[in-house]
Each structure stands twice: as C-alpha cells, then as structure tokens.
Amino acid sequence: MKNSRQLTPINKDEQRRPLIVTPLVGKDRYELLAQLDEIVNKKPNVIEWRIDFFTDLHDTTGVLQVTKEIHERAADIPLLFTRRSSREGGENITLTEQEVFDLYEAVVQTGFIWAIDVELSSEQANIDRVVEFGKVYGVQVLMSYHNFERTPSKQEIVQKLTEAKEKGAHIGKVAVMPTSVEDVLTLMQATQEAAAGLPIPIVTMSMGRLGALSRMMGGACGSAMTFAVGSESSAPGQIPMEELQTVLDVVERVMEE
C-alpha cells in the first residue's frame, strides 16, 4: 500500500536547522519498544530503526509486525529503516544480501516507513530495485556511504553525494572518521559545496569525539539531518538529544541575527 503518513518535510532551500534523528538499537521486540517509549517522549524529528542490531531478522513476518508496532507507537514520528552492513560499520548478521533486499521490499510495501537507507556500496541491481519500489509505495530512499577508517578528500565526499543523486536517491548521506580538526573542516566544506550544488538534501557527519563538532554545526553548512542519542547510540560521536537540541537552538538564533 502507499505510504499515507505525512512525509517529513526536507526543503533544502528553506530548512534552517537539521532534523534530529535518534536510533533504535534493541536486540529484540521488548528492548526496541522500551527504547521507543523513551525516545518518543523526547520528540525527535525522525526515528531510525537499525535492524542490524535485531536478532530475529530471518523472521520476516516478525520484522513486519515490529515495524507496524513502531509505526503505531511512534506518535507520527517518521521511521527510517536501516540495515548497516558490517563492511560499513554495522553489526554482523546472518542474512545474505539477497535476503536483506527481499526484506527491504517487504517492508517498503507495508506503508509503515518514511524512508529506507541503502548503501552506495550495494550492487546496482539491488539499488535499482529499492528505488523502483520507493517510487511505487511512496518511500524516500536515502543512499549512504560510511568510512570508519579516514576522511576522504573534499572532492571524494562531494562525488559520493553526487553519486547518490545520480543513482536515484531522494537524500544522500556521507559519514566519515576524522583524525584531526582539519578532517572535520574538510567534511564541512564538502557539505557546503554539495548542498549548494545538488538538487537533493544531503546528510553528512564526522564520527567519533572530534566529529561531534559536525553533528552540532553541520546544519549551518547544509546538512539536512543530524543523529543524536535518544536512548542508546548507534555510532561513535553521537551526543544526547537534549544537549544537541540546546546547541541547535543557539546556532539557529545566531544565524538569524
């Protein structure tokens, strides 16, 4: 069925502050729903279900049921459905890539999710498959690239975001690991250039302790989302949502003066 939920508005020409995304990383239904209750009370803009933390991925019916429960209990907060592969820093799972994309297809058809994350490192046929089903069922496709080893050059980062657009993404995402403040600045410069040059919203971040700077200031450079801890973190460098909200309030006020 079509996704009847109001899509989170991401207007790259008008948005003044990034949407706050908080992850669900529970290993089973009970952990997930407990985390969800805690997160919903904090009212993030988007909830991300990191399904690679979930232990029962082989049970497609069970995954769809949990997706429905999250949808119903999320108080109209849109859901981003994400499997982060181990090659890009995610948890090890026993599903094959074919099974992962079969699961994607089943979830997209429910109408319970707002967007789905597909890694740029995936096979092109699988990417095309999700893009097509996204069109049919009204689900946004976020295409992502993660580098836990280093920060590529500004040109490489911009190219990854451009590649996402060319492959049919509604949103492009890049997350990289810095070893210096200069690396964080490289990421933010690339963000500014890509945000100005691409017609789709982009999401960028540096990870780890140093990278927290980008999570707080990335919106000023054009990043449309930032990830924060609502219950438990899903990546290094995420900071508590309450603290991030305060920083974003200050940044927004200063930018408007």
PDB file of C-alpha atoms in Angstrom:
ATOM      1  CA  MET A   1       0.000   0.000   0.000  1.00  0.00           C
ATOM      2  CA  LYS A   2       1.006   3.626  -0.433  1.00  0.00           C
ATOM      3  CA  ASN A   3       2.652   5.392   2.479  1.00  0.00           C
ATOM      4  CA  SER A   4      -0.164   7.532   3.872  1.00  0.00           C
ATOM      5  CA  ARG A   5       1.904   9.141   6.629  1.00  0.00           C
ATOM      6  CA  GLN A   6       2.866  12.770   6.113  1.00  0.00           C
ATOM      7  CA  LEU A   7       6.446  12.790   4.903  1.00  0.00           C
ATOM      8  CA  THR A   8       8.936  14.729   6.971  1.00  0.00           C
ATOM      9  CA  PRO A   9       9.472  17.952   5.034  1.00  0.00           C
ATOM     10  CA  ILE A  10      13.048  18.375   3.894  1.00  0.00           C
ATOM     11  CA  ASN A  11      13.161  21.509   1.791  1.00  0.00           C
ATOM     12  CA  LYS A  12      16.826  22.162   1.141  1.00  0.00           C
ATOM     13  CA  ASP A  13      16.123  25.732   0.096  1.00  0.00           C
ATOM     14  CA  GLU A  14      14.134  26.682   3.204  1.00  0.00           C
ATOM     15  CA  GLN A  15      15.313  24.413   6.023  1.00  0.00           C
ATOM     16  CA  ARG A  16      17.189  26.366   8.668  1.00  0.00           C
ATOM     17  CA  ARG A  17      18.119  23.595  11.079  1.00  0.00           C
ATOM     18  CA  PRO A  18      18.794  19.895  10.610  1.00  0.00           C
ATOM     19  CA  LEU A  19      16.213  17.296  11.545  1.00  0.00           C
ATOM     20  CA  ILE A  20      17.224  15.325  14.635  1.00  0.00           C
ATOM     21  CA  VAL A  21      17.305  11.554  14.068  1.00  0.00           C
ATOM     22  CA  THR A  22      17.516   9.143  17.002  1.00  0.00           C
ATOM     23  CA  PRO A  23      18.317   5.414  16.628  1.00  0.00           C
ATOM     24  CA  LEU A  24      16.558   2.295  17.871  1.00  0.00           C
ATOM     25  CA  VAL A  25      19.143  -0.427  18.506  1.00  0.00           C
ATOM     26  CA  GLY A  26      17.288  -3.010  20.596  1.00  0.00           C
ATOM     27  CA  LYS A  27      18.141  -6.674  20.088  1.00  0.00           C
ATOM     28  CA  ASP A  28      14.555  -7.867  20.436  1.00  0.00           C
ATOM     29  CA  ARG A  29      10.999  -6.548  20.416  1.00  0.00           C
ATOM     30  CA  TYR A  30      10.950  -5.802  24.137  1.00  0.00           C
ATOM     31  CA  GLU A  31      14.163  -3.778  24.078  1.00  0.00           C
ATOM     32  CA  LEU A  32      13.022  -1.935  20.965  1.00  0.00           C
ATOM     33  CA  LEU A  33       9.667  -0.920  22.369  1.00  0.00           C
ATOM     34  CA  ALA A  34      11.209   0.162  25.669  1.00  0.00           C
ATOM     35  CA  GLN A  35      13.705   2.330  23.782  1.00  0.00           C
ATOM     36  CA  LEU A  36      10.915   3.635  21.569  1.00  0.00           C
ATOM     37  CA  ASP A  37       8.834   4.809  24.531  1.00  0.00           C
ATOM     38  CA  GLU A  38      11.833   6.695  25.895  1.00  0.00           C
ATOM     39  CA  ILE A  39      12.633   8.238  22.502  1.00  0.00           C
ATOM     40  CA  VAL A  40       9.080   9.281  21.624  1.00  0.00           C
ATOM     41  CA  ASN A  41       8.853  11.340  24.805  1.00  0.00           C
ATOM     42  CA  LYS A  42      11.831  13.387  23.578  1.00  0.00           C
ATOM     43  CA  LYS A  43      10.107  14.164  20.264  1.00  0.00           C
ATOM     44  CA  PRO A  44      12.854  13.760  17.649  1.00  0.00           C
ATOM     45  CA  ASN A  45      12.038  14.576  14.034  1.00  0.00           C
ATOM     46  CA  VAL A  46      12.846  11.063  12.786  1.00  0.00           C
ATOM     47  CA  ILE A  47      13.386   7.649  14.391  1.00  0.00           C
ATOM     48  CA  GLU A  48      15.868   5.266  12.761  1.00  0.00           C
ATOM     49  CA  TRP A  49      15.441   1.534  13.294  1.00  0.00           C
ATOM     50  CA  ARG A  50      18.900  -0.034  12.958  1.00  0.00           C
ATOM     51  CA  ILE A  51      17.763  -3.536  12.139  1.00  0.00           C
ATOM     52  CA  ASP A  52      21.281  -4.979  12.065  1.00  0.00           C
ATOM     53  CA  PHE A  53      21.101  -4.937  15.892  1.00  0.00           C
ATOM     54  CA  PHE A  54      17.903  -7.026  15.807  1.00  0.00           C
ATOM     55  CA  THR A  55      18.439 -10.746  16.390  1.00  0.00           C
ATOM     56  CA  ASP A  56      15.374 -12.144  14.581  1.00  0.00           C
ATOM     57  CA  LEU A  57      15.913 -10.798  11.076  1.00  0.00           C
ATOM     58  CA  HIS A  58      15.194 -14.189   9.479  1.00  0.00           C
ATOM     59  CA  ASP A  59      11.601 -13.920  10.684  1.00  0.00           C
ATOM     60  CA  THR A  60      10.244 -11.556   8.036  1.00  0.00           C
ATOM     61  CA  THR A  61       6.713 -11.741   9.432  1.00  0.00           C
ATOM     62  CA  GLY A  62       8.051 -10.823  12.860  1.00  0.00           C
ATOM     63  CA  VAL A  63      10.063  -7.904  11.467  1.00  0.00           C
ATOM     64  CA  LEU A  64       6.992  -6.573   9.674  1.00  0.00           C
ATOM     65  CA  GLN A  65       4.944  -6.887  12.859  1.00  0.00           C
ATOM     66  CA  VAL A  66       7.531  -4.967  14.866  1.00  0.00           C
ATOM     67  CA  THR A  67       7.698  -2.337  12.123  1.00  0.00           C
ATOM     68  CA  LYS A  68       3.934  -1.930  12.432  1.00  0.00           C
ATOM     69  CA  GLU A  69       4.176  -1.613  16.226  1.00  0.00           C
ATOM     70  CA  ILE A  70       6.892   1.029  15.956  1.00  0.00           C
ATOM     71  CA  HIS A  71       4.785   2.909  13.394  1.00  0.00           C
ATOM     72  CA  GLU A  72       1.714   2.815  15.630  1.00  0.00           C
ATOM     73  CA  ARG A  73       3.554   3.817  18.813  1.00  0.00           C
ATOM     74  CA  ALA A  74       5.802   6.474  17.305  1.00  0.00           C
ATOM     75  CA  ALA A  75       3.240   9.277  17.641  1.00  0.00           C
ATOM     76  CA  ASP A  76       3.517  10.269  13.968  1.00  0.00           C
ATOM     77  CA  ILE A  77       7.310  10.495  14.092  1.00  0.00           C
ATOM     78  CA  PRO A  78       8.515   9.148  10.707  1.00  0.00           C
ATOM     79  CA  LEU A  79      10.578   5.949  10.629  1.00  0.00           C
ATOM     80  CA  LEU A  80      13.852   5.471   8.757  1.00  0.00           C
ATOM     81  CA  PHE A  81      14.572   1.768   8.180  1.00  0.00           C
ATOM     82  CA  THR A  82      18.304   0.971   8.111  1.00  0.00           C
ATOM     83  CA  ARG A  83      20.474  -2.100   7.787  1.00  0.00           C
ATOM     84  CA  ARG A  84      24.072  -1.017   8.248  1.00  0.00           C
ATOM     85  CA  SER A  85      26.333  -3.661   6.745  1.00  0.00           C
ATOM     86  CA  SER A  86      29.441  -4.885   8.570  1.00  0.00           C
ATOM     87  CA  ARG A  87      31.545  -3.556   5.687  1.00  0.00           C
ATOM     88  CA  GLU A  88      30.339  -0.070   6.611  1.00  0.00           C
ATOM     89  CA  GLY A  89      30.500  -0.347  10.383  1.00  0.00           C
ATOM     90  CA  GLY A  90      27.290  -2.226  11.162  1.00  0.00           C
ATOM     91  CA  GLU A  91      26.632  -5.381  13.152  1.00  0.00           C
ATOM     92  CA  ASN A  92      27.277  -8.840  11.703  1.00  0.00           C
ATOM     93  CA  ILE A  93      24.077 -10.531  10.568  1.00  0.00           C
ATOM     94  CA  THR A  94      23.370 -13.934   9.034  1.00  0.00           C
ATOM     95  CA  LEU A  95      21.154 -12.717   6.171  1.00  0.00           C
ATOM     96  CA  THR A  96      22.607 -12.756   2.680  1.00  0.00           C
ATOM     97  CA  GLU A  97      22.470  -9.570   0.607  1.00  0.00           C
ATOM     98  CA  GLN A  98      19.637 -11.062  -1.423  1.00  0.00           C
ATOM     99  CA  GLU A  99      17.691 -11.761   1.764  1.00  0.00           C
ATOM    100  CA  VAL A 100      18.355  -8.235   3.026  1.00  0.00           C
ATOM    101  CA  PHE A 101      16.877  -6.710  -0.104  1.00  0.00           C
ATOM    102  CA  ASP A 102      13.952  -9.138  -0.051  1.00  0.00           C
ATOM    103  CA  LEU A 103      13.269  -7.823   3.458  1.00  0.00           C
ATOM    104  CA  TYR A 104      13.597  -4.235   2.223  1.00  0.00           C
ATOM    105  CA  GLU A 105      10.998  -4.916  -0.448  1.00  0.00           C
ATOM    106  CA  ALA A 106       8.582  -6.411   2.068  1.00  0.00           C
ATOM    107  CA  VAL A 107       8.998  -3.500   4.494  1.00  0.00           C
ATOM    108  CA  VAL A 108       8.638  -0.824   1.806  1.00  0.00           C
ATOM    109  CA  GLN A 109       5.299  -2.329   0.773  1.00  0.00           C
ATOM    110  CA  THR A 110       3.809  -2.020   4.297  1.00  0.00           C
ATOM    111  CA  GLY A 111       3.494   1.771   4.194  1.00  0.00           C
ATOM    112  CA  PHE A 112       4.851   1.910   7.751  1.00  0.00           C
ATOM    113  CA  ILE A 113       8.175   3.596   6.981  1.00  0.00           C
ATOM    114  CA  TRP A 114       9.028   7.059   5.739  1.00  0.00           C
ATOM    115  CA  ALA A 115      12.444   6.269   4.272  1.00  0.00           C
ATOM    116  CA  ILE A 116      14.879   3.410   3.741  1.00  0.00           C
ATOM    117  CA  ASP A 117      18.682   3.526   3.864  1.00  0.00           C
ATOM    118  CA  VAL A 118      20.538   1.828   1.004  1.00  0.00           C
ATOM    119  CA  GLU A 119      24.324   1.801   0.947  1.00  0.00           C
ATOM    120  CA  LEU A 120      26.070   3.062  -2.169  1.00  0.00           C
ATOM    121  CA  SER A 121      28.358   0.019  -1.924  1.00  0.00           C
ATOM    122  CA  SER A 122      25.387  -2.263  -2.645  1.00  0.00           C
ATOM    123  CA  GLU A 123      25.078  -3.958  -6.028  1.00  0.00           C
ATOM    124  CA  GLN A 124      23.476  -1.685  -8.609  1.00  0.00           C
ATOM    125  CA  ALA A 125      20.652  -4.139  -9.288  1.00  0.00           C
ATOM    126  CA  ASN A 126      19.672  -4.040  -5.610  1.00  0.00           C
ATOM    127  CA  ILE A 127      19.846  -0.247  -5.507  1.00  0.00           C
ATOM    128  CA  ASP A 128      17.634  -0.035  -8.604  1.00  0.00           C
ATOM    129  CA  ARG A 129      15.179  -2.439  -7.028  1.00  0.00           C
ATOM    130  CA  VAL A 130      14.724  -0.294  -3.919  1.00  0.00           C
ATOM    131  CA  VAL A 131      14.494   2.935  -5.921  1.00  0.00           C
ATOM    132  CA  GLU A 132      11.704   1.438  -8.033  1.00  0.00           C
ATOM    133  CA  PHE A 133       9.735   0.191  -5.042  1.00  0.00           C
ATOM    134  CA  GLY A 134      10.259   3.513  -3.312  1.00  0.00           C
ATOM    135  CA  LYS A 135       8.546   5.229  -6.232  1.00  0.00           C
ATOM    136  CA  VAL A 136       5.647   2.796  -6.247  1.00  0.00           C
ATOM    137  CA  TYR A 137       4.982   2.899  -2.499  1.00  0.00           C
ATOM    138  CA  GLY A 138       5.911   6.500  -1.691  1.00  0.00           C
ATOM    139  CA  VAL A 139       9.013   5.755   0.387  1.00  0.00           C
ATOM    140  CA  GLN A 140      12.039   8.039   0.356  1.00  0.00           C
ATOM    141  CA  VAL A 141      15.387   6.421  -0.498  1.00  0.00           C
ATOM    142  CA  LEU A 142      18.415   7.598   1.453  1.00  0.00           C
ATOM    143  CA  MET A 143      21.696   6.428  -0.102  1.00  0.00           C
ATOM    144  CA  SER A 144      24.647   6.326   2.245  1.00  0.00           C
ATOM    145  CA  TYR A 145      28.417   5.957   2.347  1.00  0.00           C
ATOM    146  CA  HIS A 146      30.410   5.317   5.537  1.00  0.00           C
ATOM    147  CA  ASN A 147      34.163   5.341   6.045  1.00  0.00           C
ATOM    148  CA  PHE A 148      35.321   4.348   9.533  1.00  0.00           C
ATOM    149  CA  GLU A 149      38.997   4.495   8.576  1.00  0.00           C
ATOM    150  CA  ARG A 150      39.579   8.043   7.361  1.00  0.00           C
ATOM    151  CA  THR A 151      38.158  11.252   5.935  1.00  0.00           C
ATOM    152  CA  PRO A 152      38.371  11.292   2.133  1.00  0.00           C
ATOM    153  CA  SER A 153      39.173  14.488   0.261  1.00  0.00           C
ATOM    154  CA  LYS A 154      36.553  17.156  -0.237  1.00  0.00           C
ATOM    155  CA  GLN A 155      36.235  16.108  -3.882  1.00  0.00           C
ATOM    156  CA  GLU A 156      35.669  12.457  -2.942  1.00  0.00           C
ATOM    157  CA  ILE A 157      32.966  13.359  -0.432  1.00  0.00           C
ATOM    158  CA  VAL A 158      31.153  15.563  -2.924  1.00  0.00           C
ATOM    159  CA  GLN A 159      31.443  12.793  -5.514  1.00  0.00           C
ATOM    160  CA  LYS A 160      29.802  10.259  -3.172  1.00  0.00           C
ATOM    161  CA  LEU A 161      26.869  12.598  -2.635  1.00  0.00           C
ATOM    162  CA  THR A 162      26.662  13.256  -6.366  1.00  0.00           C
ATOM    163  CA  GLU A 163      26.681   9.505  -6.991  1.00  0.00           C
ATOM    164  CA  ALA A 164      23.735   9.112  -4.633  1.00  0.00           C
ATOM    165  CA  LYS A 165      21.762  11.667  -6.609  1.00  0.00           C
ATOM    166  CA  GLU A 166      22.676  10.038  -9.925  1.00  0.00           C
ATOM    167  CA  LYS A 167      21.537   6.620  -8.688  1.00  0.00           C
ATOM    168  CA  GLY A 168      18.100   7.912  -7.761  1.00  0.00           C
ATOM    169  CA  ALA A 169      18.413   8.892  -4.099  1.00  0.00           C
ATOM    170  CA  HIS A 170      15.977  11.334  -2.556  1.00  0.00           C
ATOM    171  CA  ILE A 171      18.615  12.036   0.135  1.00  0.00           C
ATOM    172  CA  GLY A 172      22.391  11.495   0.070  1.00  0.00           C
ATOM    173  CA  LYS A 173      24.414  10.681   3.189  1.00  0.00           C
ATOM    174  CA  VAL A 174      28.145  10.531   3.967  1.00  0.00           C
ATOM    175  CA  ALA A 175      29.696   9.665   7.353  1.00  0.00           C
ATOM    176  CA  VAL A 176      33.477   9.629   7.795  1.00  0.00           C
ATOM    177  CA  MET A 177      36.084   9.274  10.528  1.00  0.00           C
ATOM    178  CA  PRO A 178      38.343  12.233  11.319  1.00  0.00           C
ATOM    179  CA  THR A 179      41.821  12.123  12.812  1.00  0.00           C
ATOM    180  CA  SER A 180      42.111  15.904  13.191  1.00  0.00           C
ATOM    181  CA  VAL A 181      40.051  19.072  13.292  1.00  0.00           C
ATOM    182  CA  GLU A 182      41.206  19.654   9.719  1.00  0.00           C
ATOM    183  CA  ASP A 183      39.374  16.486   8.696  1.00  0.00           C
ATOM    184  CA  VAL A 184      36.174  17.819  10.257  1.00  0.00           C
ATOM    185  CA  LEU A 185      36.599  21.070   8.350  1.00  0.00           C
ATOM    186  CA  THR A 186      37.099  19.102   5.129  1.00  0.00           C
ATOM    187  CA  LEU A 187      33.804  17.323   5.715  1.00  0.00           C
ATOM    188  CA  MET A 188      32.006  20.589   6.425  1.00  0.00           C
ATOM    189  CA  GLN A 189      33.469  22.297   3.364  1.00  0.00           C
ATOM    190  CA  ALA A 190      32.344  19.365   1.238  1.00  0.00           C
ATOM    191  CA  THR A 191      28.903  19.634   2.829  1.00  0.00           C
ATOM    192  CA  GLN A 192      28.621  23.285   1.913  1.00  0.00           C
ATOM    193  CA  GLU A 193      29.704  22.647  -1.664  1.00  0.00           C
ATOM    194  CA  ALA A 194      27.392  19.674  -2.164  1.00  0.00           C
ATOM    195  CA  ALA A 195      24.426  21.389  -0.542  1.00  0.00           C
ATOM    196  CA  ALA A 196      24.859  24.332  -2.895  1.00  0.00           C
ATOM    197  CA  GLY A 197      25.368  22.218  -5.998  1.00  0.00           C
ATOM    198  CA  LEU A 198      22.991  19.269  -5.687  1.00  0.00           C
ATOM    199  CA  PRO A 199      19.196  19.350  -6.008  1.00  0.00           C
ATOM    200  CA  ILE A 200      18.618  16.742  -3.266  1.00  0.00           C
ATOM    201  CA  PRO A 201      19.008  17.171   0.506  1.00  0.00           C
ATOM    202  CA  ILE A 202      22.271  15.831   1.887  1.00  0.00           C
ATOM    203  CA  VAL A 203      23.267  14.478   5.281  1.00  0.00           C
ATOM    204  CA  THR A 204      26.879  14.484   6.450  1.00  0.00           C
ATOM    205  CA  MET A 205      28.804  13.899   9.638  1.00  0.00           C
ATOM    206  CA  SER A 206      32.207  13.216  11.056  1.00  0.00           C
ATOM    207  CA  MET A 207      32.189  10.444  13.635  1.00  0.00           C
ATOM    208  CA  GLY A 208      33.967   9.988  16.949  1.00  0.00           C
ATOM    209  CA  ARG A 209      34.886  12.609  19.553  1.00  0.00           C
ATOM    210  CA  LEU A 210      36.210  15.167  17.085  1.00  0.00           C
ATOM    211  CA  GLY A 211      33.323  14.578  14.739  1.00  0.00           C
ATOM    212  CA  ALA A 212      30.789  15.747  17.327  1.00  0.00           C
ATOM    213  CA  LEU A 213      31.533  19.243  16.065  1.00  0.00           C
ATOM    214  CA  SER A 214      29.951  18.381  12.728  1.00  0.00           C
ATOM    215  CA  ARG A 215      26.854  16.965  14.405  1.00  0.00           C
ATOM    216  CA  MET A 216      26.334  20.317  16.095  1.00  0.00           C
ATOM    217  CA  MET A 217      27.341  22.641  13.236  1.00  0.00           C
ATOM    218  CA  GLY A 218      26.638  20.571  10.124  1.00  0.00           C
ATOM    219  CA  GLY A 219      23.246  22.166   9.615  1.00  0.00           C
ATOM    220  CA  ALA A 220      24.876  25.570   9.182  1.00  0.00           C
ATOM    221  CA  CYS A 221      26.775  24.104   6.223  1.00  0.00           C
ATOM    222  CA  GLY A 222      23.724  22.468   4.677  1.00  0.00           C
ATOM    223  CA  SER A 223      23.355  19.046   6.287  1.00  0.00           C
ATOM    224  CA  ALA A 224      19.645  18.221   6.455  1.00  0.00           C
ATOM    225  CA  MET A 225      19.841  15.780   9.391  1.00  0.00           C
ATOM    226  CA  THR A 226      21.929  15.102  12.449  1.00  0.00           C
ATOM    227  CA  PHE A 227      21.926  11.940  14.573  1.00  0.00           C
ATOM    228  CA  ALA A 228      21.652  12.059  18.361  1.00  0.00           C
ATOM    229  CA  VAL A 229      21.237   9.647  21.271  1.00  0.00           C
ATOM    230  CA  GLY A 230      17.638   9.224  22.352  1.00  0.00           C
ATOM    231  CA  SER A 231      18.155   6.006  24.317  1.00  0.00           C
ATOM    232  CA  GLU A 232      21.362   4.339  23.057  1.00  0.00           C
ATOM    233  CA  SER A 233      23.858   5.401  20.397  1.00  0.00           C
ATOM    234  CA  SER A 234      24.324   3.656  17.062  1.00  0.00           C
ATOM    235  CA  ALA A 235      27.623   5.284  16.030  1.00  0.00           C
ATOM    236  CA  PRO A 236      30.634   6.897  17.727  1.00  0.00           C
ATOM    237  CA  GLY A 237      30.316  10.594  18.473  1.00  0.00           C
ATOM    238  CA  GLN A 238      26.549  10.831  18.838  1.00  0.00           C
ATOM    239  CA  ILE A 239      25.589  13.132  21.682  1.00  0.00           C
ATOM    240  CA  PRO A 240      22.427  13.187  23.824  1.00  0.00           C
ATOM    241  CA  MET A 241      19.430  14.645  22.051  1.00  0.00           C
ATOM    242  CA  GLU A 242      18.718  17.161  24.800  1.00  0.00           C
ATOM    243  CA  GLU A 243      22.220  18.634  24.557  1.00  0.00           C
ATOM    244  CA  LEU A 244      22.086  18.723  20.768  1.00  0.00           C
ATOM    245  CA  GLN A 245      18.702  20.450  20.844  1.00  0.00           C
ATOM    246  CA  THR A 246      20.170  23.205  23.013  1.00  0.00           C
ATOM    247  CA  VAL A 247      23.119  23.692  20.659  1.00  0.00           C
ATOM    248  CA  LEU A 248      20.860  23.821  17.602  1.00  0.00           C
ATOM    249  CA  ASP A 249      18.672  26.421  19.297  1.00  0.00           C
ATOM    250  CA  VAL A 250      21.722  28.622  19.848  1.00  0.00           C
ATOM    251  CA  VAL A 251      23.051  28.108  16.313  1.00  0.00           C
ATOM    252  CA  GLU A 252      19.655  28.892  14.798  1.00  0.00           C
ATOM    253  CA  ARG A 253      19.307  32.067  16.856  1.00  0.00           C
ATOM    254  CA  VAL A 254      22.798  33.255  15.932  1.00  0.00           C
ATOM    255  CA  MET A 255      22.271  32.510  12.234  1.00  0.00           C
ATOM    256  CA  GLU A 256      19.074  34.569  12.214  1.00  0.00           C
ATOM    257  CA  GLU A 257      20.606  37.640  13.863  1.00  0.00           C
TER     258      GLU A 257
END
